Amino acid sequence: MGRARRARRIAATAAYGGGGVAAAGAAIGALGYGVIKAEAALARRVIGTPFDDSPDDNGVYGAGRGTPYEVVVLGDSSAAGMGVEHAHETVGAIVASGVAALTGRPVRLTNRAVVGAESSDLERQLANALEDVLRPDVVLVMIGANDVTHRIDRSAAVRHLEQTVRRIRALGSEVVVGTCPDLGTIQPIQQPLRALMQRWSRDLAAAQTVAVVEAGGRTVSLGDLIGPEFAAAPHEMFSKDRFHPSATGYARAAAALLPSVCAALGVWGADTGDRAPEPRRGERIGPVAVAAGQAVREGGTEVSPTQVAGQSRGPRGRWAVLLRRRPDVVPPAAGPAAAPGEDRAVVDDPGSASH
């Protein structure tokens, strides 16, 4: 079964409330599962817990004028910034600084991500955020790694994510989801667990894309984008625990997410509108499951809902457009952007990771 079909099946099961506890061992046999369980225990001992907590990146970014954009971050340790020491090094802070620099308007960042969170925790995180922000302009979600490592049923995980996205869209807010990273790049995890985690994380990422687009949000693929770079330069891209990204690793992820966040806000210049996809750039319109499968293979791509001949659905499901946001149409910065209490954050070229 191809990844597009698996993603469609997982998302459909989530939508109709099916599923159950994931039984990874049933697919590989009792002996194979025993090997995997032993490898996972070894990886946990090697990784350890060298960090006490993630930095507090909540605050207002940028020195521009006007009403601040309200940006909310939800998710797991990657969204919280586990692995870095300074607030301006988190994905949320880099994205907030980038939006402020591109628009000349301040950005208020409200981060309610929790280290160790699974997709089932997203609704609680959103409720906590809405106590402080009645209507966010955009919500950035990064989730999925713990669903894989904890062997959560994929349909259940996707269902929680989809419900959260639908609630956010009902508020009138935009949603950008950074899909599950490729866990096959983590060095302390040995074979055969590494290969299985790569497949599980990519299948989950594709299913997340199907569900999010069905709910009216957009996704950005992170797995294949950071995978080769993390594998080639692990000491630079990973933090000292060899599991969470370093400041450089988070900057690469933020560089992929920033264009889509700006496009959701309507501030990505000529590339913001519903332009026709450019096939020479690998962009196209098609069924969402097909787009999801392609996005997993081609990191840095955005998948969002679209219409064909005025119709949102075709014979193979929801229509979706796969785009690579263009770095050459970024509007010039209208003002400085500085993190609260820190020097100005440097944002990676938002297009460098898309080519």
mmCIF file of C-alpha atoms in Angstrom:
data_model
loop_
_atom_site.group_PDB
_atom_site.id
_atom_site.type_symbol
_atom_site.label_atom_id
_atom_site.label_comp_id
_atom_site.label_asym_id
_atom_site.label_seq_id
_atom_site.Cartn_x
_atom_site.Cartn_y
_atom_site.Cartn_z
ATOM 1 C CA MET A 1 0.000 0.000 0.000
ATOM 2 C CA GLY A 2 1.425 3.399 -1.019
ATOM 3 C CA ARG A 3 1.874 6.261 1.441
ATOM 4 C CA ALA A 4 -0.947 8.293 -0.127
ATOM 5 C CA ARG A 5 -3.390 5.403 0.371
ATOM 6 C CA ARG A 6 -2.165 4.818 3.933
ATOM 7 C CA ALA A 7 -2.535 8.517 4.736
ATOM 8 C CA ARG A 8 -6.044 8.583 3.310
ATOM 9 C CA ARG A 9 -6.994 5.458 5.278
ATOM 10 C CA ILE A 10 -5.558 6.758 8.562
ATOM 11 C CA ALA A 11 -7.279 10.126 8.150
ATOM 12 C CA ALA A 12 -10.571 8.492 7.172
ATOM 13 C CA THR A 13 -10.437 6.237 10.230
ATOM 14 C CA ALA A 14 -9.788 9.312 12.371
ATOM 15 C CA ALA A 15 -12.726 11.161 10.835
ATOM 16 C CA TYR A 16 -15.151 8.328 11.517
ATOM 17 C CA GLY A 17 -13.896 7.545 15.006
ATOM 18 C CA GLY A 18 -12.402 4.142 14.298
ATOM 19 C CA GLY A 19 -9.041 2.773 15.264
ATOM 20 C CA GLY A 20 -7.803 1.515 18.564
ATOM 21 C CA VAL A 21 -4.519 1.006 20.340
ATOM 22 C CA ALA A 22 -1.662 0.734 17.848
ATOM 23 C CA ALA A 23 -0.158 -2.735 17.786
ATOM 24 C CA ALA A 24 3.250 -2.269 16.215
ATOM 25 C CA GLY A 25 4.309 -5.679 17.435
ATOM 26 C CA ALA A 26 1.554 -7.392 15.471
ATOM 27 C CA ALA A 27 3.009 -6.100 12.228
ATOM 28 C CA ILE A 28 6.557 -7.255 12.835
ATOM 29 C CA GLY A 29 6.160 -10.289 15.055
ATOM 30 C CA ALA A 30 6.866 -10.863 18.716
ATOM 31 C CA LEU A 31 10.602 -11.391 18.217
ATOM 32 C CA GLY A 32 10.976 -8.249 16.128
ATOM 33 C CA TYR A 33 9.024 -6.234 18.641
ATOM 34 C CA GLY A 34 11.302 -7.463 21.422
ATOM 35 C CA VAL A 35 14.337 -6.176 19.518
ATOM 36 C CA ILE A 36 12.668 -2.829 18.947
ATOM 37 C CA LYS A 37 11.683 -2.516 22.597
ATOM 38 C CA ALA A 38 15.266 -3.183 23.670
ATOM 39 C CA GLU A 39 16.624 -0.645 21.188
ATOM 40 C CA ALA A 40 14.151 1.972 22.449
ATOM 41 C CA ALA A 41 15.235 1.401 26.046
ATOM 42 C CA LEU A 42 18.876 1.783 25.041
ATOM 43 C CA ALA A 43 18.115 5.000 23.152
ATOM 44 C CA ARG A 44 16.381 6.469 26.202
ATOM 45 C CA ARG A 45 19.449 5.735 28.362
ATOM 46 C CA VAL A 46 21.805 7.297 25.806
ATOM 47 C CA ILE A 47 19.667 10.398 25.296
ATOM 48 C CA GLY A 48 19.088 11.119 28.983
ATOM 49 C CA THR A 49 17.543 14.365 30.180
ATOM 50 C CA PRO A 50 20.244 17.093 30.158
ATOM 51 C CA PHE A 51 17.730 19.959 30.005
ATOM 52 C CA ASP A 52 15.630 21.147 32.926
ATOM 53 C CA ASP A 53 13.078 22.973 30.795
ATOM 54 C CA SER A 54 12.535 24.988 27.634
ATOM 55 C CA PRO A 55 13.093 28.760 27.554
ATOM 56 C CA ASP A 56 10.171 31.140 28.058
ATOM 57 C CA ASP A 57 9.713 32.841 24.678
ATOM 58 C CA ASN A 58 6.371 34.529 25.443
ATOM 59 C CA GLY A 59 6.344 38.239 24.777
ATOM 60 C CA VAL A 60 6.214 40.969 22.155
ATOM 61 C CA TYR A 61 8.717 40.850 19.291
ATOM 62 C CA GLY A 62 9.607 43.795 17.079
ATOM 63 C CA ALA A 63 9.831 47.533 17.507
ATOM 64 C CA GLY A 64 7.350 48.523 14.817
ATOM 65 C CA ARG A 65 4.116 50.428 15.178
ATOM 66 C CA GLY A 66 0.530 49.265 15.037
ATOM 67 C CA THR A 67 -1.538 46.586 16.698
ATOM 68 C CA PRO A 68 0.563 43.463 17.303
ATOM 69 C CA TYR A 69 -0.155 40.318 15.354
ATOM 70 C CA GLU A 70 -1.304 37.604 17.732
ATOM 71 C CA VAL A 71 0.651 34.396 17.103
ATOM 72 C CA VAL A 72 -0.036 31.304 19.236
ATOM 73 C CA VAL A 73 2.250 28.264 19.333
ATOM 74 C CA LEU A 74 0.989 24.815 20.350
ATOM 75 C CA GLY A 75 2.667 21.425 20.367
ATOM 76 C CA ASP A 76 5.453 19.383 21.906
ATOM 77 C CA SER A 77 9.078 19.954 22.876
ATOM 78 C CA SER A 78 10.005 21.155 19.384
ATOM 79 C CA ALA A 79 7.389 23.911 19.645
ATOM 80 C CA ALA A 80 8.412 24.666 23.226
ATOM 81 C CA GLY A 81 12.087 24.976 22.269
ATOM 82 C CA MET A 82 13.580 22.132 24.290
ATOM 83 C CA GLY A 83 17.293 21.943 23.495
ATOM 84 C CA VAL A 84 18.160 25.656 23.423
ATOM 85 C CA GLU A 85 19.001 28.002 26.270
ATOM 86 C CA HIS A 86 17.805 31.392 25.023
ATOM 87 C CA ALA A 87 14.277 32.543 24.212
ATOM 88 C CA HIS A 88 15.210 34.051 20.849
ATOM 89 C CA GLU A 89 16.417 30.629 19.610
ATOM 90 C CA THR A 90 13.025 28.887 19.614
ATOM 91 C CA VAL A 91 10.995 28.332 16.453
ATOM 92 C CA GLY A 92 8.216 30.591 17.753
ATOM 93 C CA ALA A 93 10.618 33.431 18.527
ATOM 94 C CA ILE A 94 12.363 33.210 15.155
ATOM 95 C CA VAL A 95 9.026 33.173 13.305
ATOM 96 C CA ALA A 96 7.707 36.090 15.404
ATOM 97 C CA SER A 97 10.876 38.091 14.767
ATOM 98 C CA GLY A 98 10.647 37.326 11.054
ATOM 99 C CA VAL A 99 7.017 38.452 10.784
ATOM 100 C CA ALA A 100 7.828 41.649 12.696
ATOM 101 C CA ALA A 101 10.819 42.392 10.462
ATOM 102 C CA LEU A 102 8.861 41.774 7.249
ATOM 103 C CA THR A 103 5.819 43.821 8.241
ATOM 104 C CA GLY A 104 7.111 46.535 10.559
ATOM 105 C CA ARG A 105 4.442 45.532 13.064
ATOM 106 C CA PRO A 106 5.094 43.967 16.458
ATOM 107 C CA VAL A 107 4.131 40.362 17.122
ATOM 108 C CA ARG A 108 2.818 39.076 20.430
ATOM 109 C CA LEU A 109 3.851 35.452 20.868
ATOM 110 C CA THR A 110 1.818 33.202 23.160
ATOM 111 C CA ASN A 111 3.462 29.800 23.486
ATOM 112 C CA ARG A 112 1.461 27.092 25.234
ATOM 113 C CA ALA A 113 3.433 24.104 23.927
ATOM 114 C CA VAL A 114 4.404 21.494 26.514
ATOM 115 C CA VAL A 115 7.436 19.229 26.536
ATOM 116 C CA GLY A 116 6.311 15.627 26.087
ATOM 117 C CA ALA A 117 2.911 16.563 24.650
ATOM 118 C CA GLU A 118 0.977 14.287 22.333
ATOM 119 C CA SER A 119 -1.746 15.276 19.883
ATOM 120 C CA SER A 120 -4.361 14.556 22.558
ATOM 121 C CA ASP A 121 -2.954 17.493 24.555
ATOM 122 C CA LEU A 122 -3.572 20.087 21.833
ATOM 123 C CA GLU A 123 -7.151 20.937 22.798
ATOM 124 C CA ARG A 124 -6.091 21.669 26.371
ATOM 125 C CA GLN A 125 -3.210 23.824 25.138
ATOM 126 C CA LEU A 126 -5.558 25.760 22.873
ATOM 127 C CA ALA A 127 -7.980 26.353 25.743
ATOM 128 C CA ASN A 128 -5.113 27.702 27.843
ATOM 129 C CA ALA A 129 -4.025 30.020 25.028
ATOM 130 C CA LEU A 130 -7.546 31.347 24.488
ATOM 131 C CA GLU A 131 -7.628 32.500 28.103
ATOM 132 C CA ASP A 132 -5.072 35.140 27.046
ATOM 133 C CA VAL A 133 -5.794 35.581 23.322
ATOM 134 C CA LEU A 134 -9.446 35.652 22.287
ATOM 135 C CA ARG A 135 -8.780 35.395 18.550
ATOM 136 C CA PRO A 136 -5.249 34.629 17.335
ATOM 137 C CA ASP A 137 -4.259 35.809 13.882
ATOM 138 C CA VAL A 138 -2.427 32.550 13.286
ATOM 139 C CA VAL A 139 -1.776 29.396 15.306
ATOM 140 C CA LEU A 140 1.441 27.477 14.659
ATOM 141 C CA VAL A 141 1.341 23.791 15.647
ATOM 142 C CA MET A 142 4.281 21.363 15.812
ATOM 143 C CA ILE A 143 3.247 17.892 16.953
ATOM 144 C CA GLY A 144 3.642 14.195 16.248
ATOM 145 C CA ALA A 145 7.030 12.982 17.499
ATOM 146 C CA ASN A 146 5.695 11.787 20.856
ATOM 147 C CA ASP A 147 2.737 10.108 19.178
ATOM 148 C CA VAL A 148 5.289 7.989 17.310
ATOM 149 C CA THR A 149 7.689 7.305 20.181
ATOM 150 C CA HIS A 150 4.792 6.496 22.550
ATOM 151 C CA ARG A 151 3.155 4.292 19.875
ATOM 152 C CA ILE A 152 -0.120 6.207 19.996
ATOM 153 C CA ASP A 153 -2.712 4.987 17.504
ATOM 154 C CA ARG A 154 -2.190 7.156 14.449
ATOM 155 C CA SER A 155 -5.884 7.577 13.712
ATOM 156 C CA ALA A 156 -6.500 8.754 17.269
ATOM 157 C CA ALA A 157 -3.591 11.198 17.068
ATOM 158 C CA VAL A 158 -4.805 12.578 13.757
ATOM 159 C CA ARG A 159 -8.350 12.913 15.077
ATOM 160 C CA HIS A 160 -7.176 15.087 17.981
ATOM 161 C CA LEU A 161 -5.165 17.280 15.625
ATOM 162 C CA GLU A 162 -8.071 17.672 13.203
ATOM 163 C CA GLN A 163 -10.480 18.610 15.994
ATOM 164 C CA THR A 164 -8.075 21.271 17.225
ATOM 165 C CA VAL A 165 -7.619 22.690 13.729
ATOM 166 C CA ARG A 166 -11.396 22.849 13.194
ATOM 167 C CA ARG A 167 -11.849 24.697 16.466
ATOM 168 C CA ILE A 168 -9.157 27.214 15.523
ATOM 169 C CA ARG A 169 -10.684 27.777 12.087
ATOM 170 C CA ALA A 170 -14.093 28.276 13.728
ATOM 171 C CA LEU A 171 -12.552 31.231 15.565
ATOM 172 C CA GLY A 172 -11.634 32.780 12.221
ATOM 173 C CA SER A 173 -7.922 32.171 12.834
ATOM 174 C CA GLU A 174 -5.404 30.721 10.399
ATOM 175 C CA VAL A 175 -3.551 27.480 11.165
ATOM 176 C CA VAL A 176 -0.094 26.324 10.061
ATOM 177 C CA VAL A 177 0.956 22.816 11.119
ATOM 178 C CA GLY A 178 4.561 21.663 10.959
ATOM 179 C CA THR A 179 4.046 17.939 10.427
ATOM 180 C CA CYS A 180 5.779 15.132 12.297
ATOM 181 C CA PRO A 181 9.575 15.195 11.812
ATOM 182 C CA ASP A 182 11.497 12.252 10.411
ATOM 183 C CA LEU A 183 12.595 10.358 13.520
ATOM 184 C CA GLY A 184 14.828 8.119 11.450
ATOM 185 C CA THR A 185 17.558 10.778 11.676
ATOM 186 C CA ILE A 186 18.123 10.446 15.438
ATOM 187 C CA GLN A 187 21.541 8.846 15.977
ATOM 188 C CA PRO A 188 21.010 7.152 19.381
ATOM 189 C CA ILE A 189 18.224 5.094 17.794
ATOM 190 C CA GLN A 190 19.689 2.003 16.135
ATOM 191 C CA GLN A 191 18.387 -0.277 13.407
ATOM 192 C CA PRO A 192 15.850 -1.790 12.977
ATOM 193 C CA LEU A 193 14.026 0.725 15.167
ATOM 194 C CA ARG A 194 15.351 3.675 13.180
ATOM 195 C CA ALA A 195 13.895 2.409 9.894
ATOM 196 C CA LEU A 196 10.542 1.640 11.499
ATOM 197 C CA MET A 197 10.359 5.040 13.195
ATOM 198 C CA GLN A 198 11.138 6.697 9.894
ATOM 199 C CA ARG A 199 8.218 4.912 8.256
ATOM 200 C CA TRP A 200 5.858 5.535 11.170
ATOM 201 C CA SER A 201 6.730 9.239 11.383
ATOM 202 C CA ARG A 202 6.382 9.776 7.632
ATOM 203 C CA ASP A 203 3.060 7.952 7.518
ATOM 204 C CA LEU A 204 1.815 10.080 10.417
ATOM 205 C CA ALA A 205 3.024 13.270 8.718
ATOM 206 C CA ALA A 206 1.124 12.392 5.537
ATOM 207 C CA ALA A 207 -2.051 11.574 7.472
ATOM 208 C CA GLN A 208 -1.716 14.816 9.431
ATOM 209 C CA THR A 209 -1.625 16.713 6.148
ATOM 210 C CA VAL A 210 -4.796 15.047 4.880
ATOM 211 C CA ALA A 211 -6.671 15.800 8.106
ATOM 212 C CA VAL A 212 -5.427 19.387 8.485
ATOM 213 C CA VAL A 213 -6.282 20.328 4.900
ATOM 214 C CA GLU A 214 -9.710 18.713 5.253
ATOM 215 C CA ALA A 215 -10.220 20.922 8.324
ATOM 216 C CA GLY A 216 -9.229 24.090 6.463
ATOM 217 C CA GLY A 217 -5.644 24.517 7.626
ATOM 218 C CA ARG A 218 -2.300 24.292 5.879
ATOM 219 C CA THR A 219 0.740 22.146 6.587
ATOM 220 C CA VAL A 220 4.486 22.433 6.054
ATOM 221 C CA SER A 221 6.555 19.279 5.722
ATOM 222 C CA LEU A 222 9.587 19.240 8.015
ATOM 223 C CA GLY A 223 10.755 15.622 7.901
ATOM 224 C CA ASP A 224 12.626 15.314 4.620
ATOM 225 C CA LEU A 225 13.727 18.941 4.825
ATOM 226 C CA ILE A 226 15.807 18.589 7.964
ATOM 227 C CA GLY A 227 16.520 14.869 7.708
ATOM 228 C CA PRO A 228 19.535 14.916 5.325
ATOM 229 C CA GLU A 229 21.055 17.966 7.027
ATOM 230 C CA PHE A 230 20.650 16.477 10.487
ATOM 231 C CA ALA A 231 22.201 13.230 9.282
ATOM 232 C CA ALA A 232 25.121 15.035 7.610
ATOM 233 C CA ALA A 233 25.910 17.404 10.498
ATOM 234 C CA PRO A 234 24.438 15.907 13.679
ATOM 235 C CA HIS A 235 26.771 17.773 16.046
ATOM 236 C CA GLU A 236 25.649 21.084 14.564
ATOM 237 C CA MET A 237 21.956 20.377 14.065
ATOM 238 C CA PHE A 238 21.257 18.476 17.297
ATOM 239 C CA SER A 239 21.543 19.810 20.836
ATOM 240 C CA LYS A 240 23.687 18.148 23.484
ATOM 241 C CA ASP A 241 21.035 15.503 24.206
ATOM 242 C CA ARG A 242 21.409 14.239 20.590
ATOM 243 C CA PHE A 243 17.620 14.130 20.302
ATOM 244 C CA HIS A 244 16.249 17.682 20.246
ATOM 245 C CA PRO A 245 17.399 20.205 17.635
ATOM 246 C CA SER A 246 20.040 22.800 18.437
ATOM 247 C CA ALA A 247 19.546 26.518 17.812
ATOM 248 C CA THR A 248 20.767 25.896 14.249
ATOM 249 C CA GLY A 249 18.330 23.018 13.821
ATOM 250 C CA TYR A 250 15.394 25.087 15.044
ATOM 251 C CA ALA A 251 16.427 27.929 12.733
ATOM 252 C CA ARG A 252 16.185 25.569 9.768
ATOM 253 C CA ALA A 253 12.705 24.481 10.787
ATOM 254 C CA ALA A 254 11.634 28.094 11.357
ATOM 255 C CA ALA A 255 12.991 29.036 7.925
ATOM 256 C CA ALA A 256 10.613 26.523 6.344
ATOM 257 C CA LEU A 257 7.621 27.617 8.446
ATOM 258 C CA LEU A 258 8.030 31.397 8.215
ATOM 259 C CA PRO A 259 6.872 31.812 4.581
ATOM 260 C CA SER A 260 3.665 29.863 5.239
ATOM 261 C CA VAL A 261 2.945 31.783 8.446
ATOM 262 C CA CYS A 262 3.431 35.050 6.557
ATOM 263 C CA ALA A 263 1.247 33.816 3.702
ATOM 264 C CA ALA A 264 -1.470 32.876 6.206
ATOM 265 C CA LEU A 265 -1.288 36.440 7.536
ATOM 266 C CA GLY A 266 -1.429 37.810 3.988
ATOM 267 C CA VAL A 267 1.972 39.480 4.193
ATOM 268 C CA TRP A 268 4.104 37.341 1.861
ATOM 269 C CA GLY A 269 4.057 39.808 -1.027
ATOM 270 C CA ALA A 270 3.061 38.592 -4.481
ATOM 271 C CA ASP A 271 3.290 34.980 -3.311
ATOM 272 C CA THR A 272 0.478 35.397 -0.784
ATOM 273 C CA GLY A 273 -2.475 35.126 -3.146
ATOM 274 C CA ASP A 274 -3.990 32.074 -4.754
ATOM 275 C CA ARG A 275 -1.552 31.992 -7.642
ATOM 276 C CA ALA A 276 -1.347 29.140 -10.093
ATOM 277 C CA PRO A 277 1.204 26.472 -9.125
ATOM 278 C CA GLU A 278 4.431 26.352 -11.120
ATOM 279 C CA PRO A 279 5.197 22.798 -12.289
ATOM 280 C CA ARG A 280 8.886 23.602 -12.860
ATOM 281 C CA ARG A 281 9.143 24.224 -9.107
ATOM 282 C CA GLY A 282 7.446 20.923 -8.305
ATOM 283 C CA GLU A 283 4.153 22.656 -7.495
ATOM 284 C CA ARG A 284 0.812 21.198 -8.462
ATOM 285 C CA ILE A 285 -2.866 20.729 -7.629
ATOM 286 C CA GLY A 286 -4.267 17.284 -6.928
ATOM 287 C CA PRO A 287 -6.072 15.107 -4.400
ATOM 288 C CA VAL A 288 -4.952 15.910 -0.880
ATOM 289 C CA ALA A 289 -3.683 12.385 -0.182
ATOM 290 C CA VAL A 290 -1.408 12.534 -3.217
ATOM 291 C CA ALA A 291 -0.137 15.971 -2.210
ATOM 292 C CA ALA A 292 0.468 14.677 1.316
ATOM 293 C CA GLY A 293 2.560 11.784 0.048
ATOM 294 C CA GLN A 294 4.635 14.108 -2.109
ATOM 295 C CA ALA A 295 5.139 16.621 0.720
ATOM 296 C CA VAL A 296 6.625 13.910 2.944
ATOM 297 C CA ARG A 297 9.274 13.266 0.286
ATOM 298 C CA GLU A 298 9.921 16.949 -0.440
ATOM 299 C CA GLY A 299 10.484 18.890 2.768
ATOM 300 C CA GLY A 300 9.692 22.578 2.993
ATOM 301 C CA THR A 301 6.542 22.231 0.899
ATOM 302 C CA GLU A 302 3.207 23.689 1.921
ATOM 303 C CA VAL A 303 -0.084 21.887 1.325
ATOM 304 C CA SER A 304 -3.320 23.842 1.609
ATOM 305 C CA PRO A 305 -6.946 23.507 0.445
ATOM 306 C CA THR A 306 -7.952 24.828 -2.967
ATOM 307 C CA GLN A 307 -10.694 24.518 -5.579
ATOM 308 C CA VAL A 308 -10.848 23.183 -9.124
ATOM 309 C CA ALA A 309 -13.542 24.647 -11.380
ATOM 310 C CA GLY A 310 -15.257 26.067 -8.310
ATOM 311 C CA GLN A 311 -15.366 22.678 -6.570
ATOM 312 C CA SER A 312 -13.503 21.891 -3.361
ATOM 313 C CA ARG A 313 -13.690 18.123 -3.846
ATOM 314 C CA GLY A 314 -13.045 15.741 -6.695
ATOM 315 C CA PRO A 315 -13.561 12.012 -7.237
ATOM 316 C CA ARG A 316 -10.502 11.250 -5.077
ATOM 317 C CA GLY A 317 -11.252 13.624 -2.222
ATOM 318 C CA ARG A 318 -10.396 17.194 -1.232
ATOM 319 C CA TRP A 319 -8.451 19.248 -3.738
ATOM 320 C CA ALA A 320 -5.144 20.575 -2.409
ATOM 321 C CA VAL A 321 -2.330 22.712 -3.776
ATOM 322 C CA LEU A 322 1.312 21.967 -3.059
ATOM 323 C CA LEU A 323 3.479 25.095 -3.090
ATOM 324 C CA ARG A 324 7.063 26.131 -2.475
ATOM 325 C CA ARG A 325 6.990 29.680 -1.193
ATOM 326 C CA ARG A 326 9.276 31.933 -3.211
ATOM 327 C CA PRO A 327 12.153 33.732 -1.461
ATOM 328 C CA ASP A 328 12.514 36.265 -4.296
ATOM 329 C CA VAL A 329 9.171 37.945 -3.564
ATOM 330 C CA VAL A 330 9.728 38.632 0.127
ATOM 331 C CA PRO A 331 8.714 42.247 0.874
ATOM 332 C CA PRO A 332 11.471 44.473 2.305
ATOM 333 C CA ALA A 333 11.659 44.843 6.056
ATOM 334 C CA ALA A 334 9.797 47.923 7.282
ATOM 335 C CA GLY A 335 11.304 48.073 10.765
ATOM 336 C CA PRO A 336 13.593 46.377 13.260
ATOM 337 C CA ALA A 337 12.596 43.210 15.094
ATOM 338 C CA ALA A 338 14.047 42.367 18.471
ATOM 339 C CA ALA A 339 13.167 39.637 20.922
ATOM 340 C CA PRO A 340 12.125 40.830 24.356
ATOM 341 C CA GLY A 341 15.186 41.111 26.544
ATOM 342 C CA GLU A 342 17.502 39.826 23.818
ATOM 343 C CA ASP A 343 19.538 41.145 20.916
ATOM 344 C CA ARG A 344 17.840 41.096 17.548
ATOM 345 C CA ALA A 345 17.194 37.532 16.408
ATOM 346 C CA VAL A 346 18.693 36.493 13.101
ATOM 347 C CA VAL A 347 16.261 34.664 10.826
ATOM 348 C CA ASP A 348 17.562 32.193 8.257
ATOM 349 C CA ASP A 349 16.738 32.877 4.620
ATOM 350 C CA PRO A 350 13.150 31.548 4.539
ATOM 351 C CA GLY A 351 13.592 30.161 1.087
ATOM 352 C CA SER A 352 16.966 28.504 1.448
ATOM 353 C CA ALA A 353 15.417 25.334 2.819
ATOM 354 C CA SER A 354 12.875 25.079 0.024
ATOM 355 C CA HIS A 355 15.259 24.327 -2.804
#
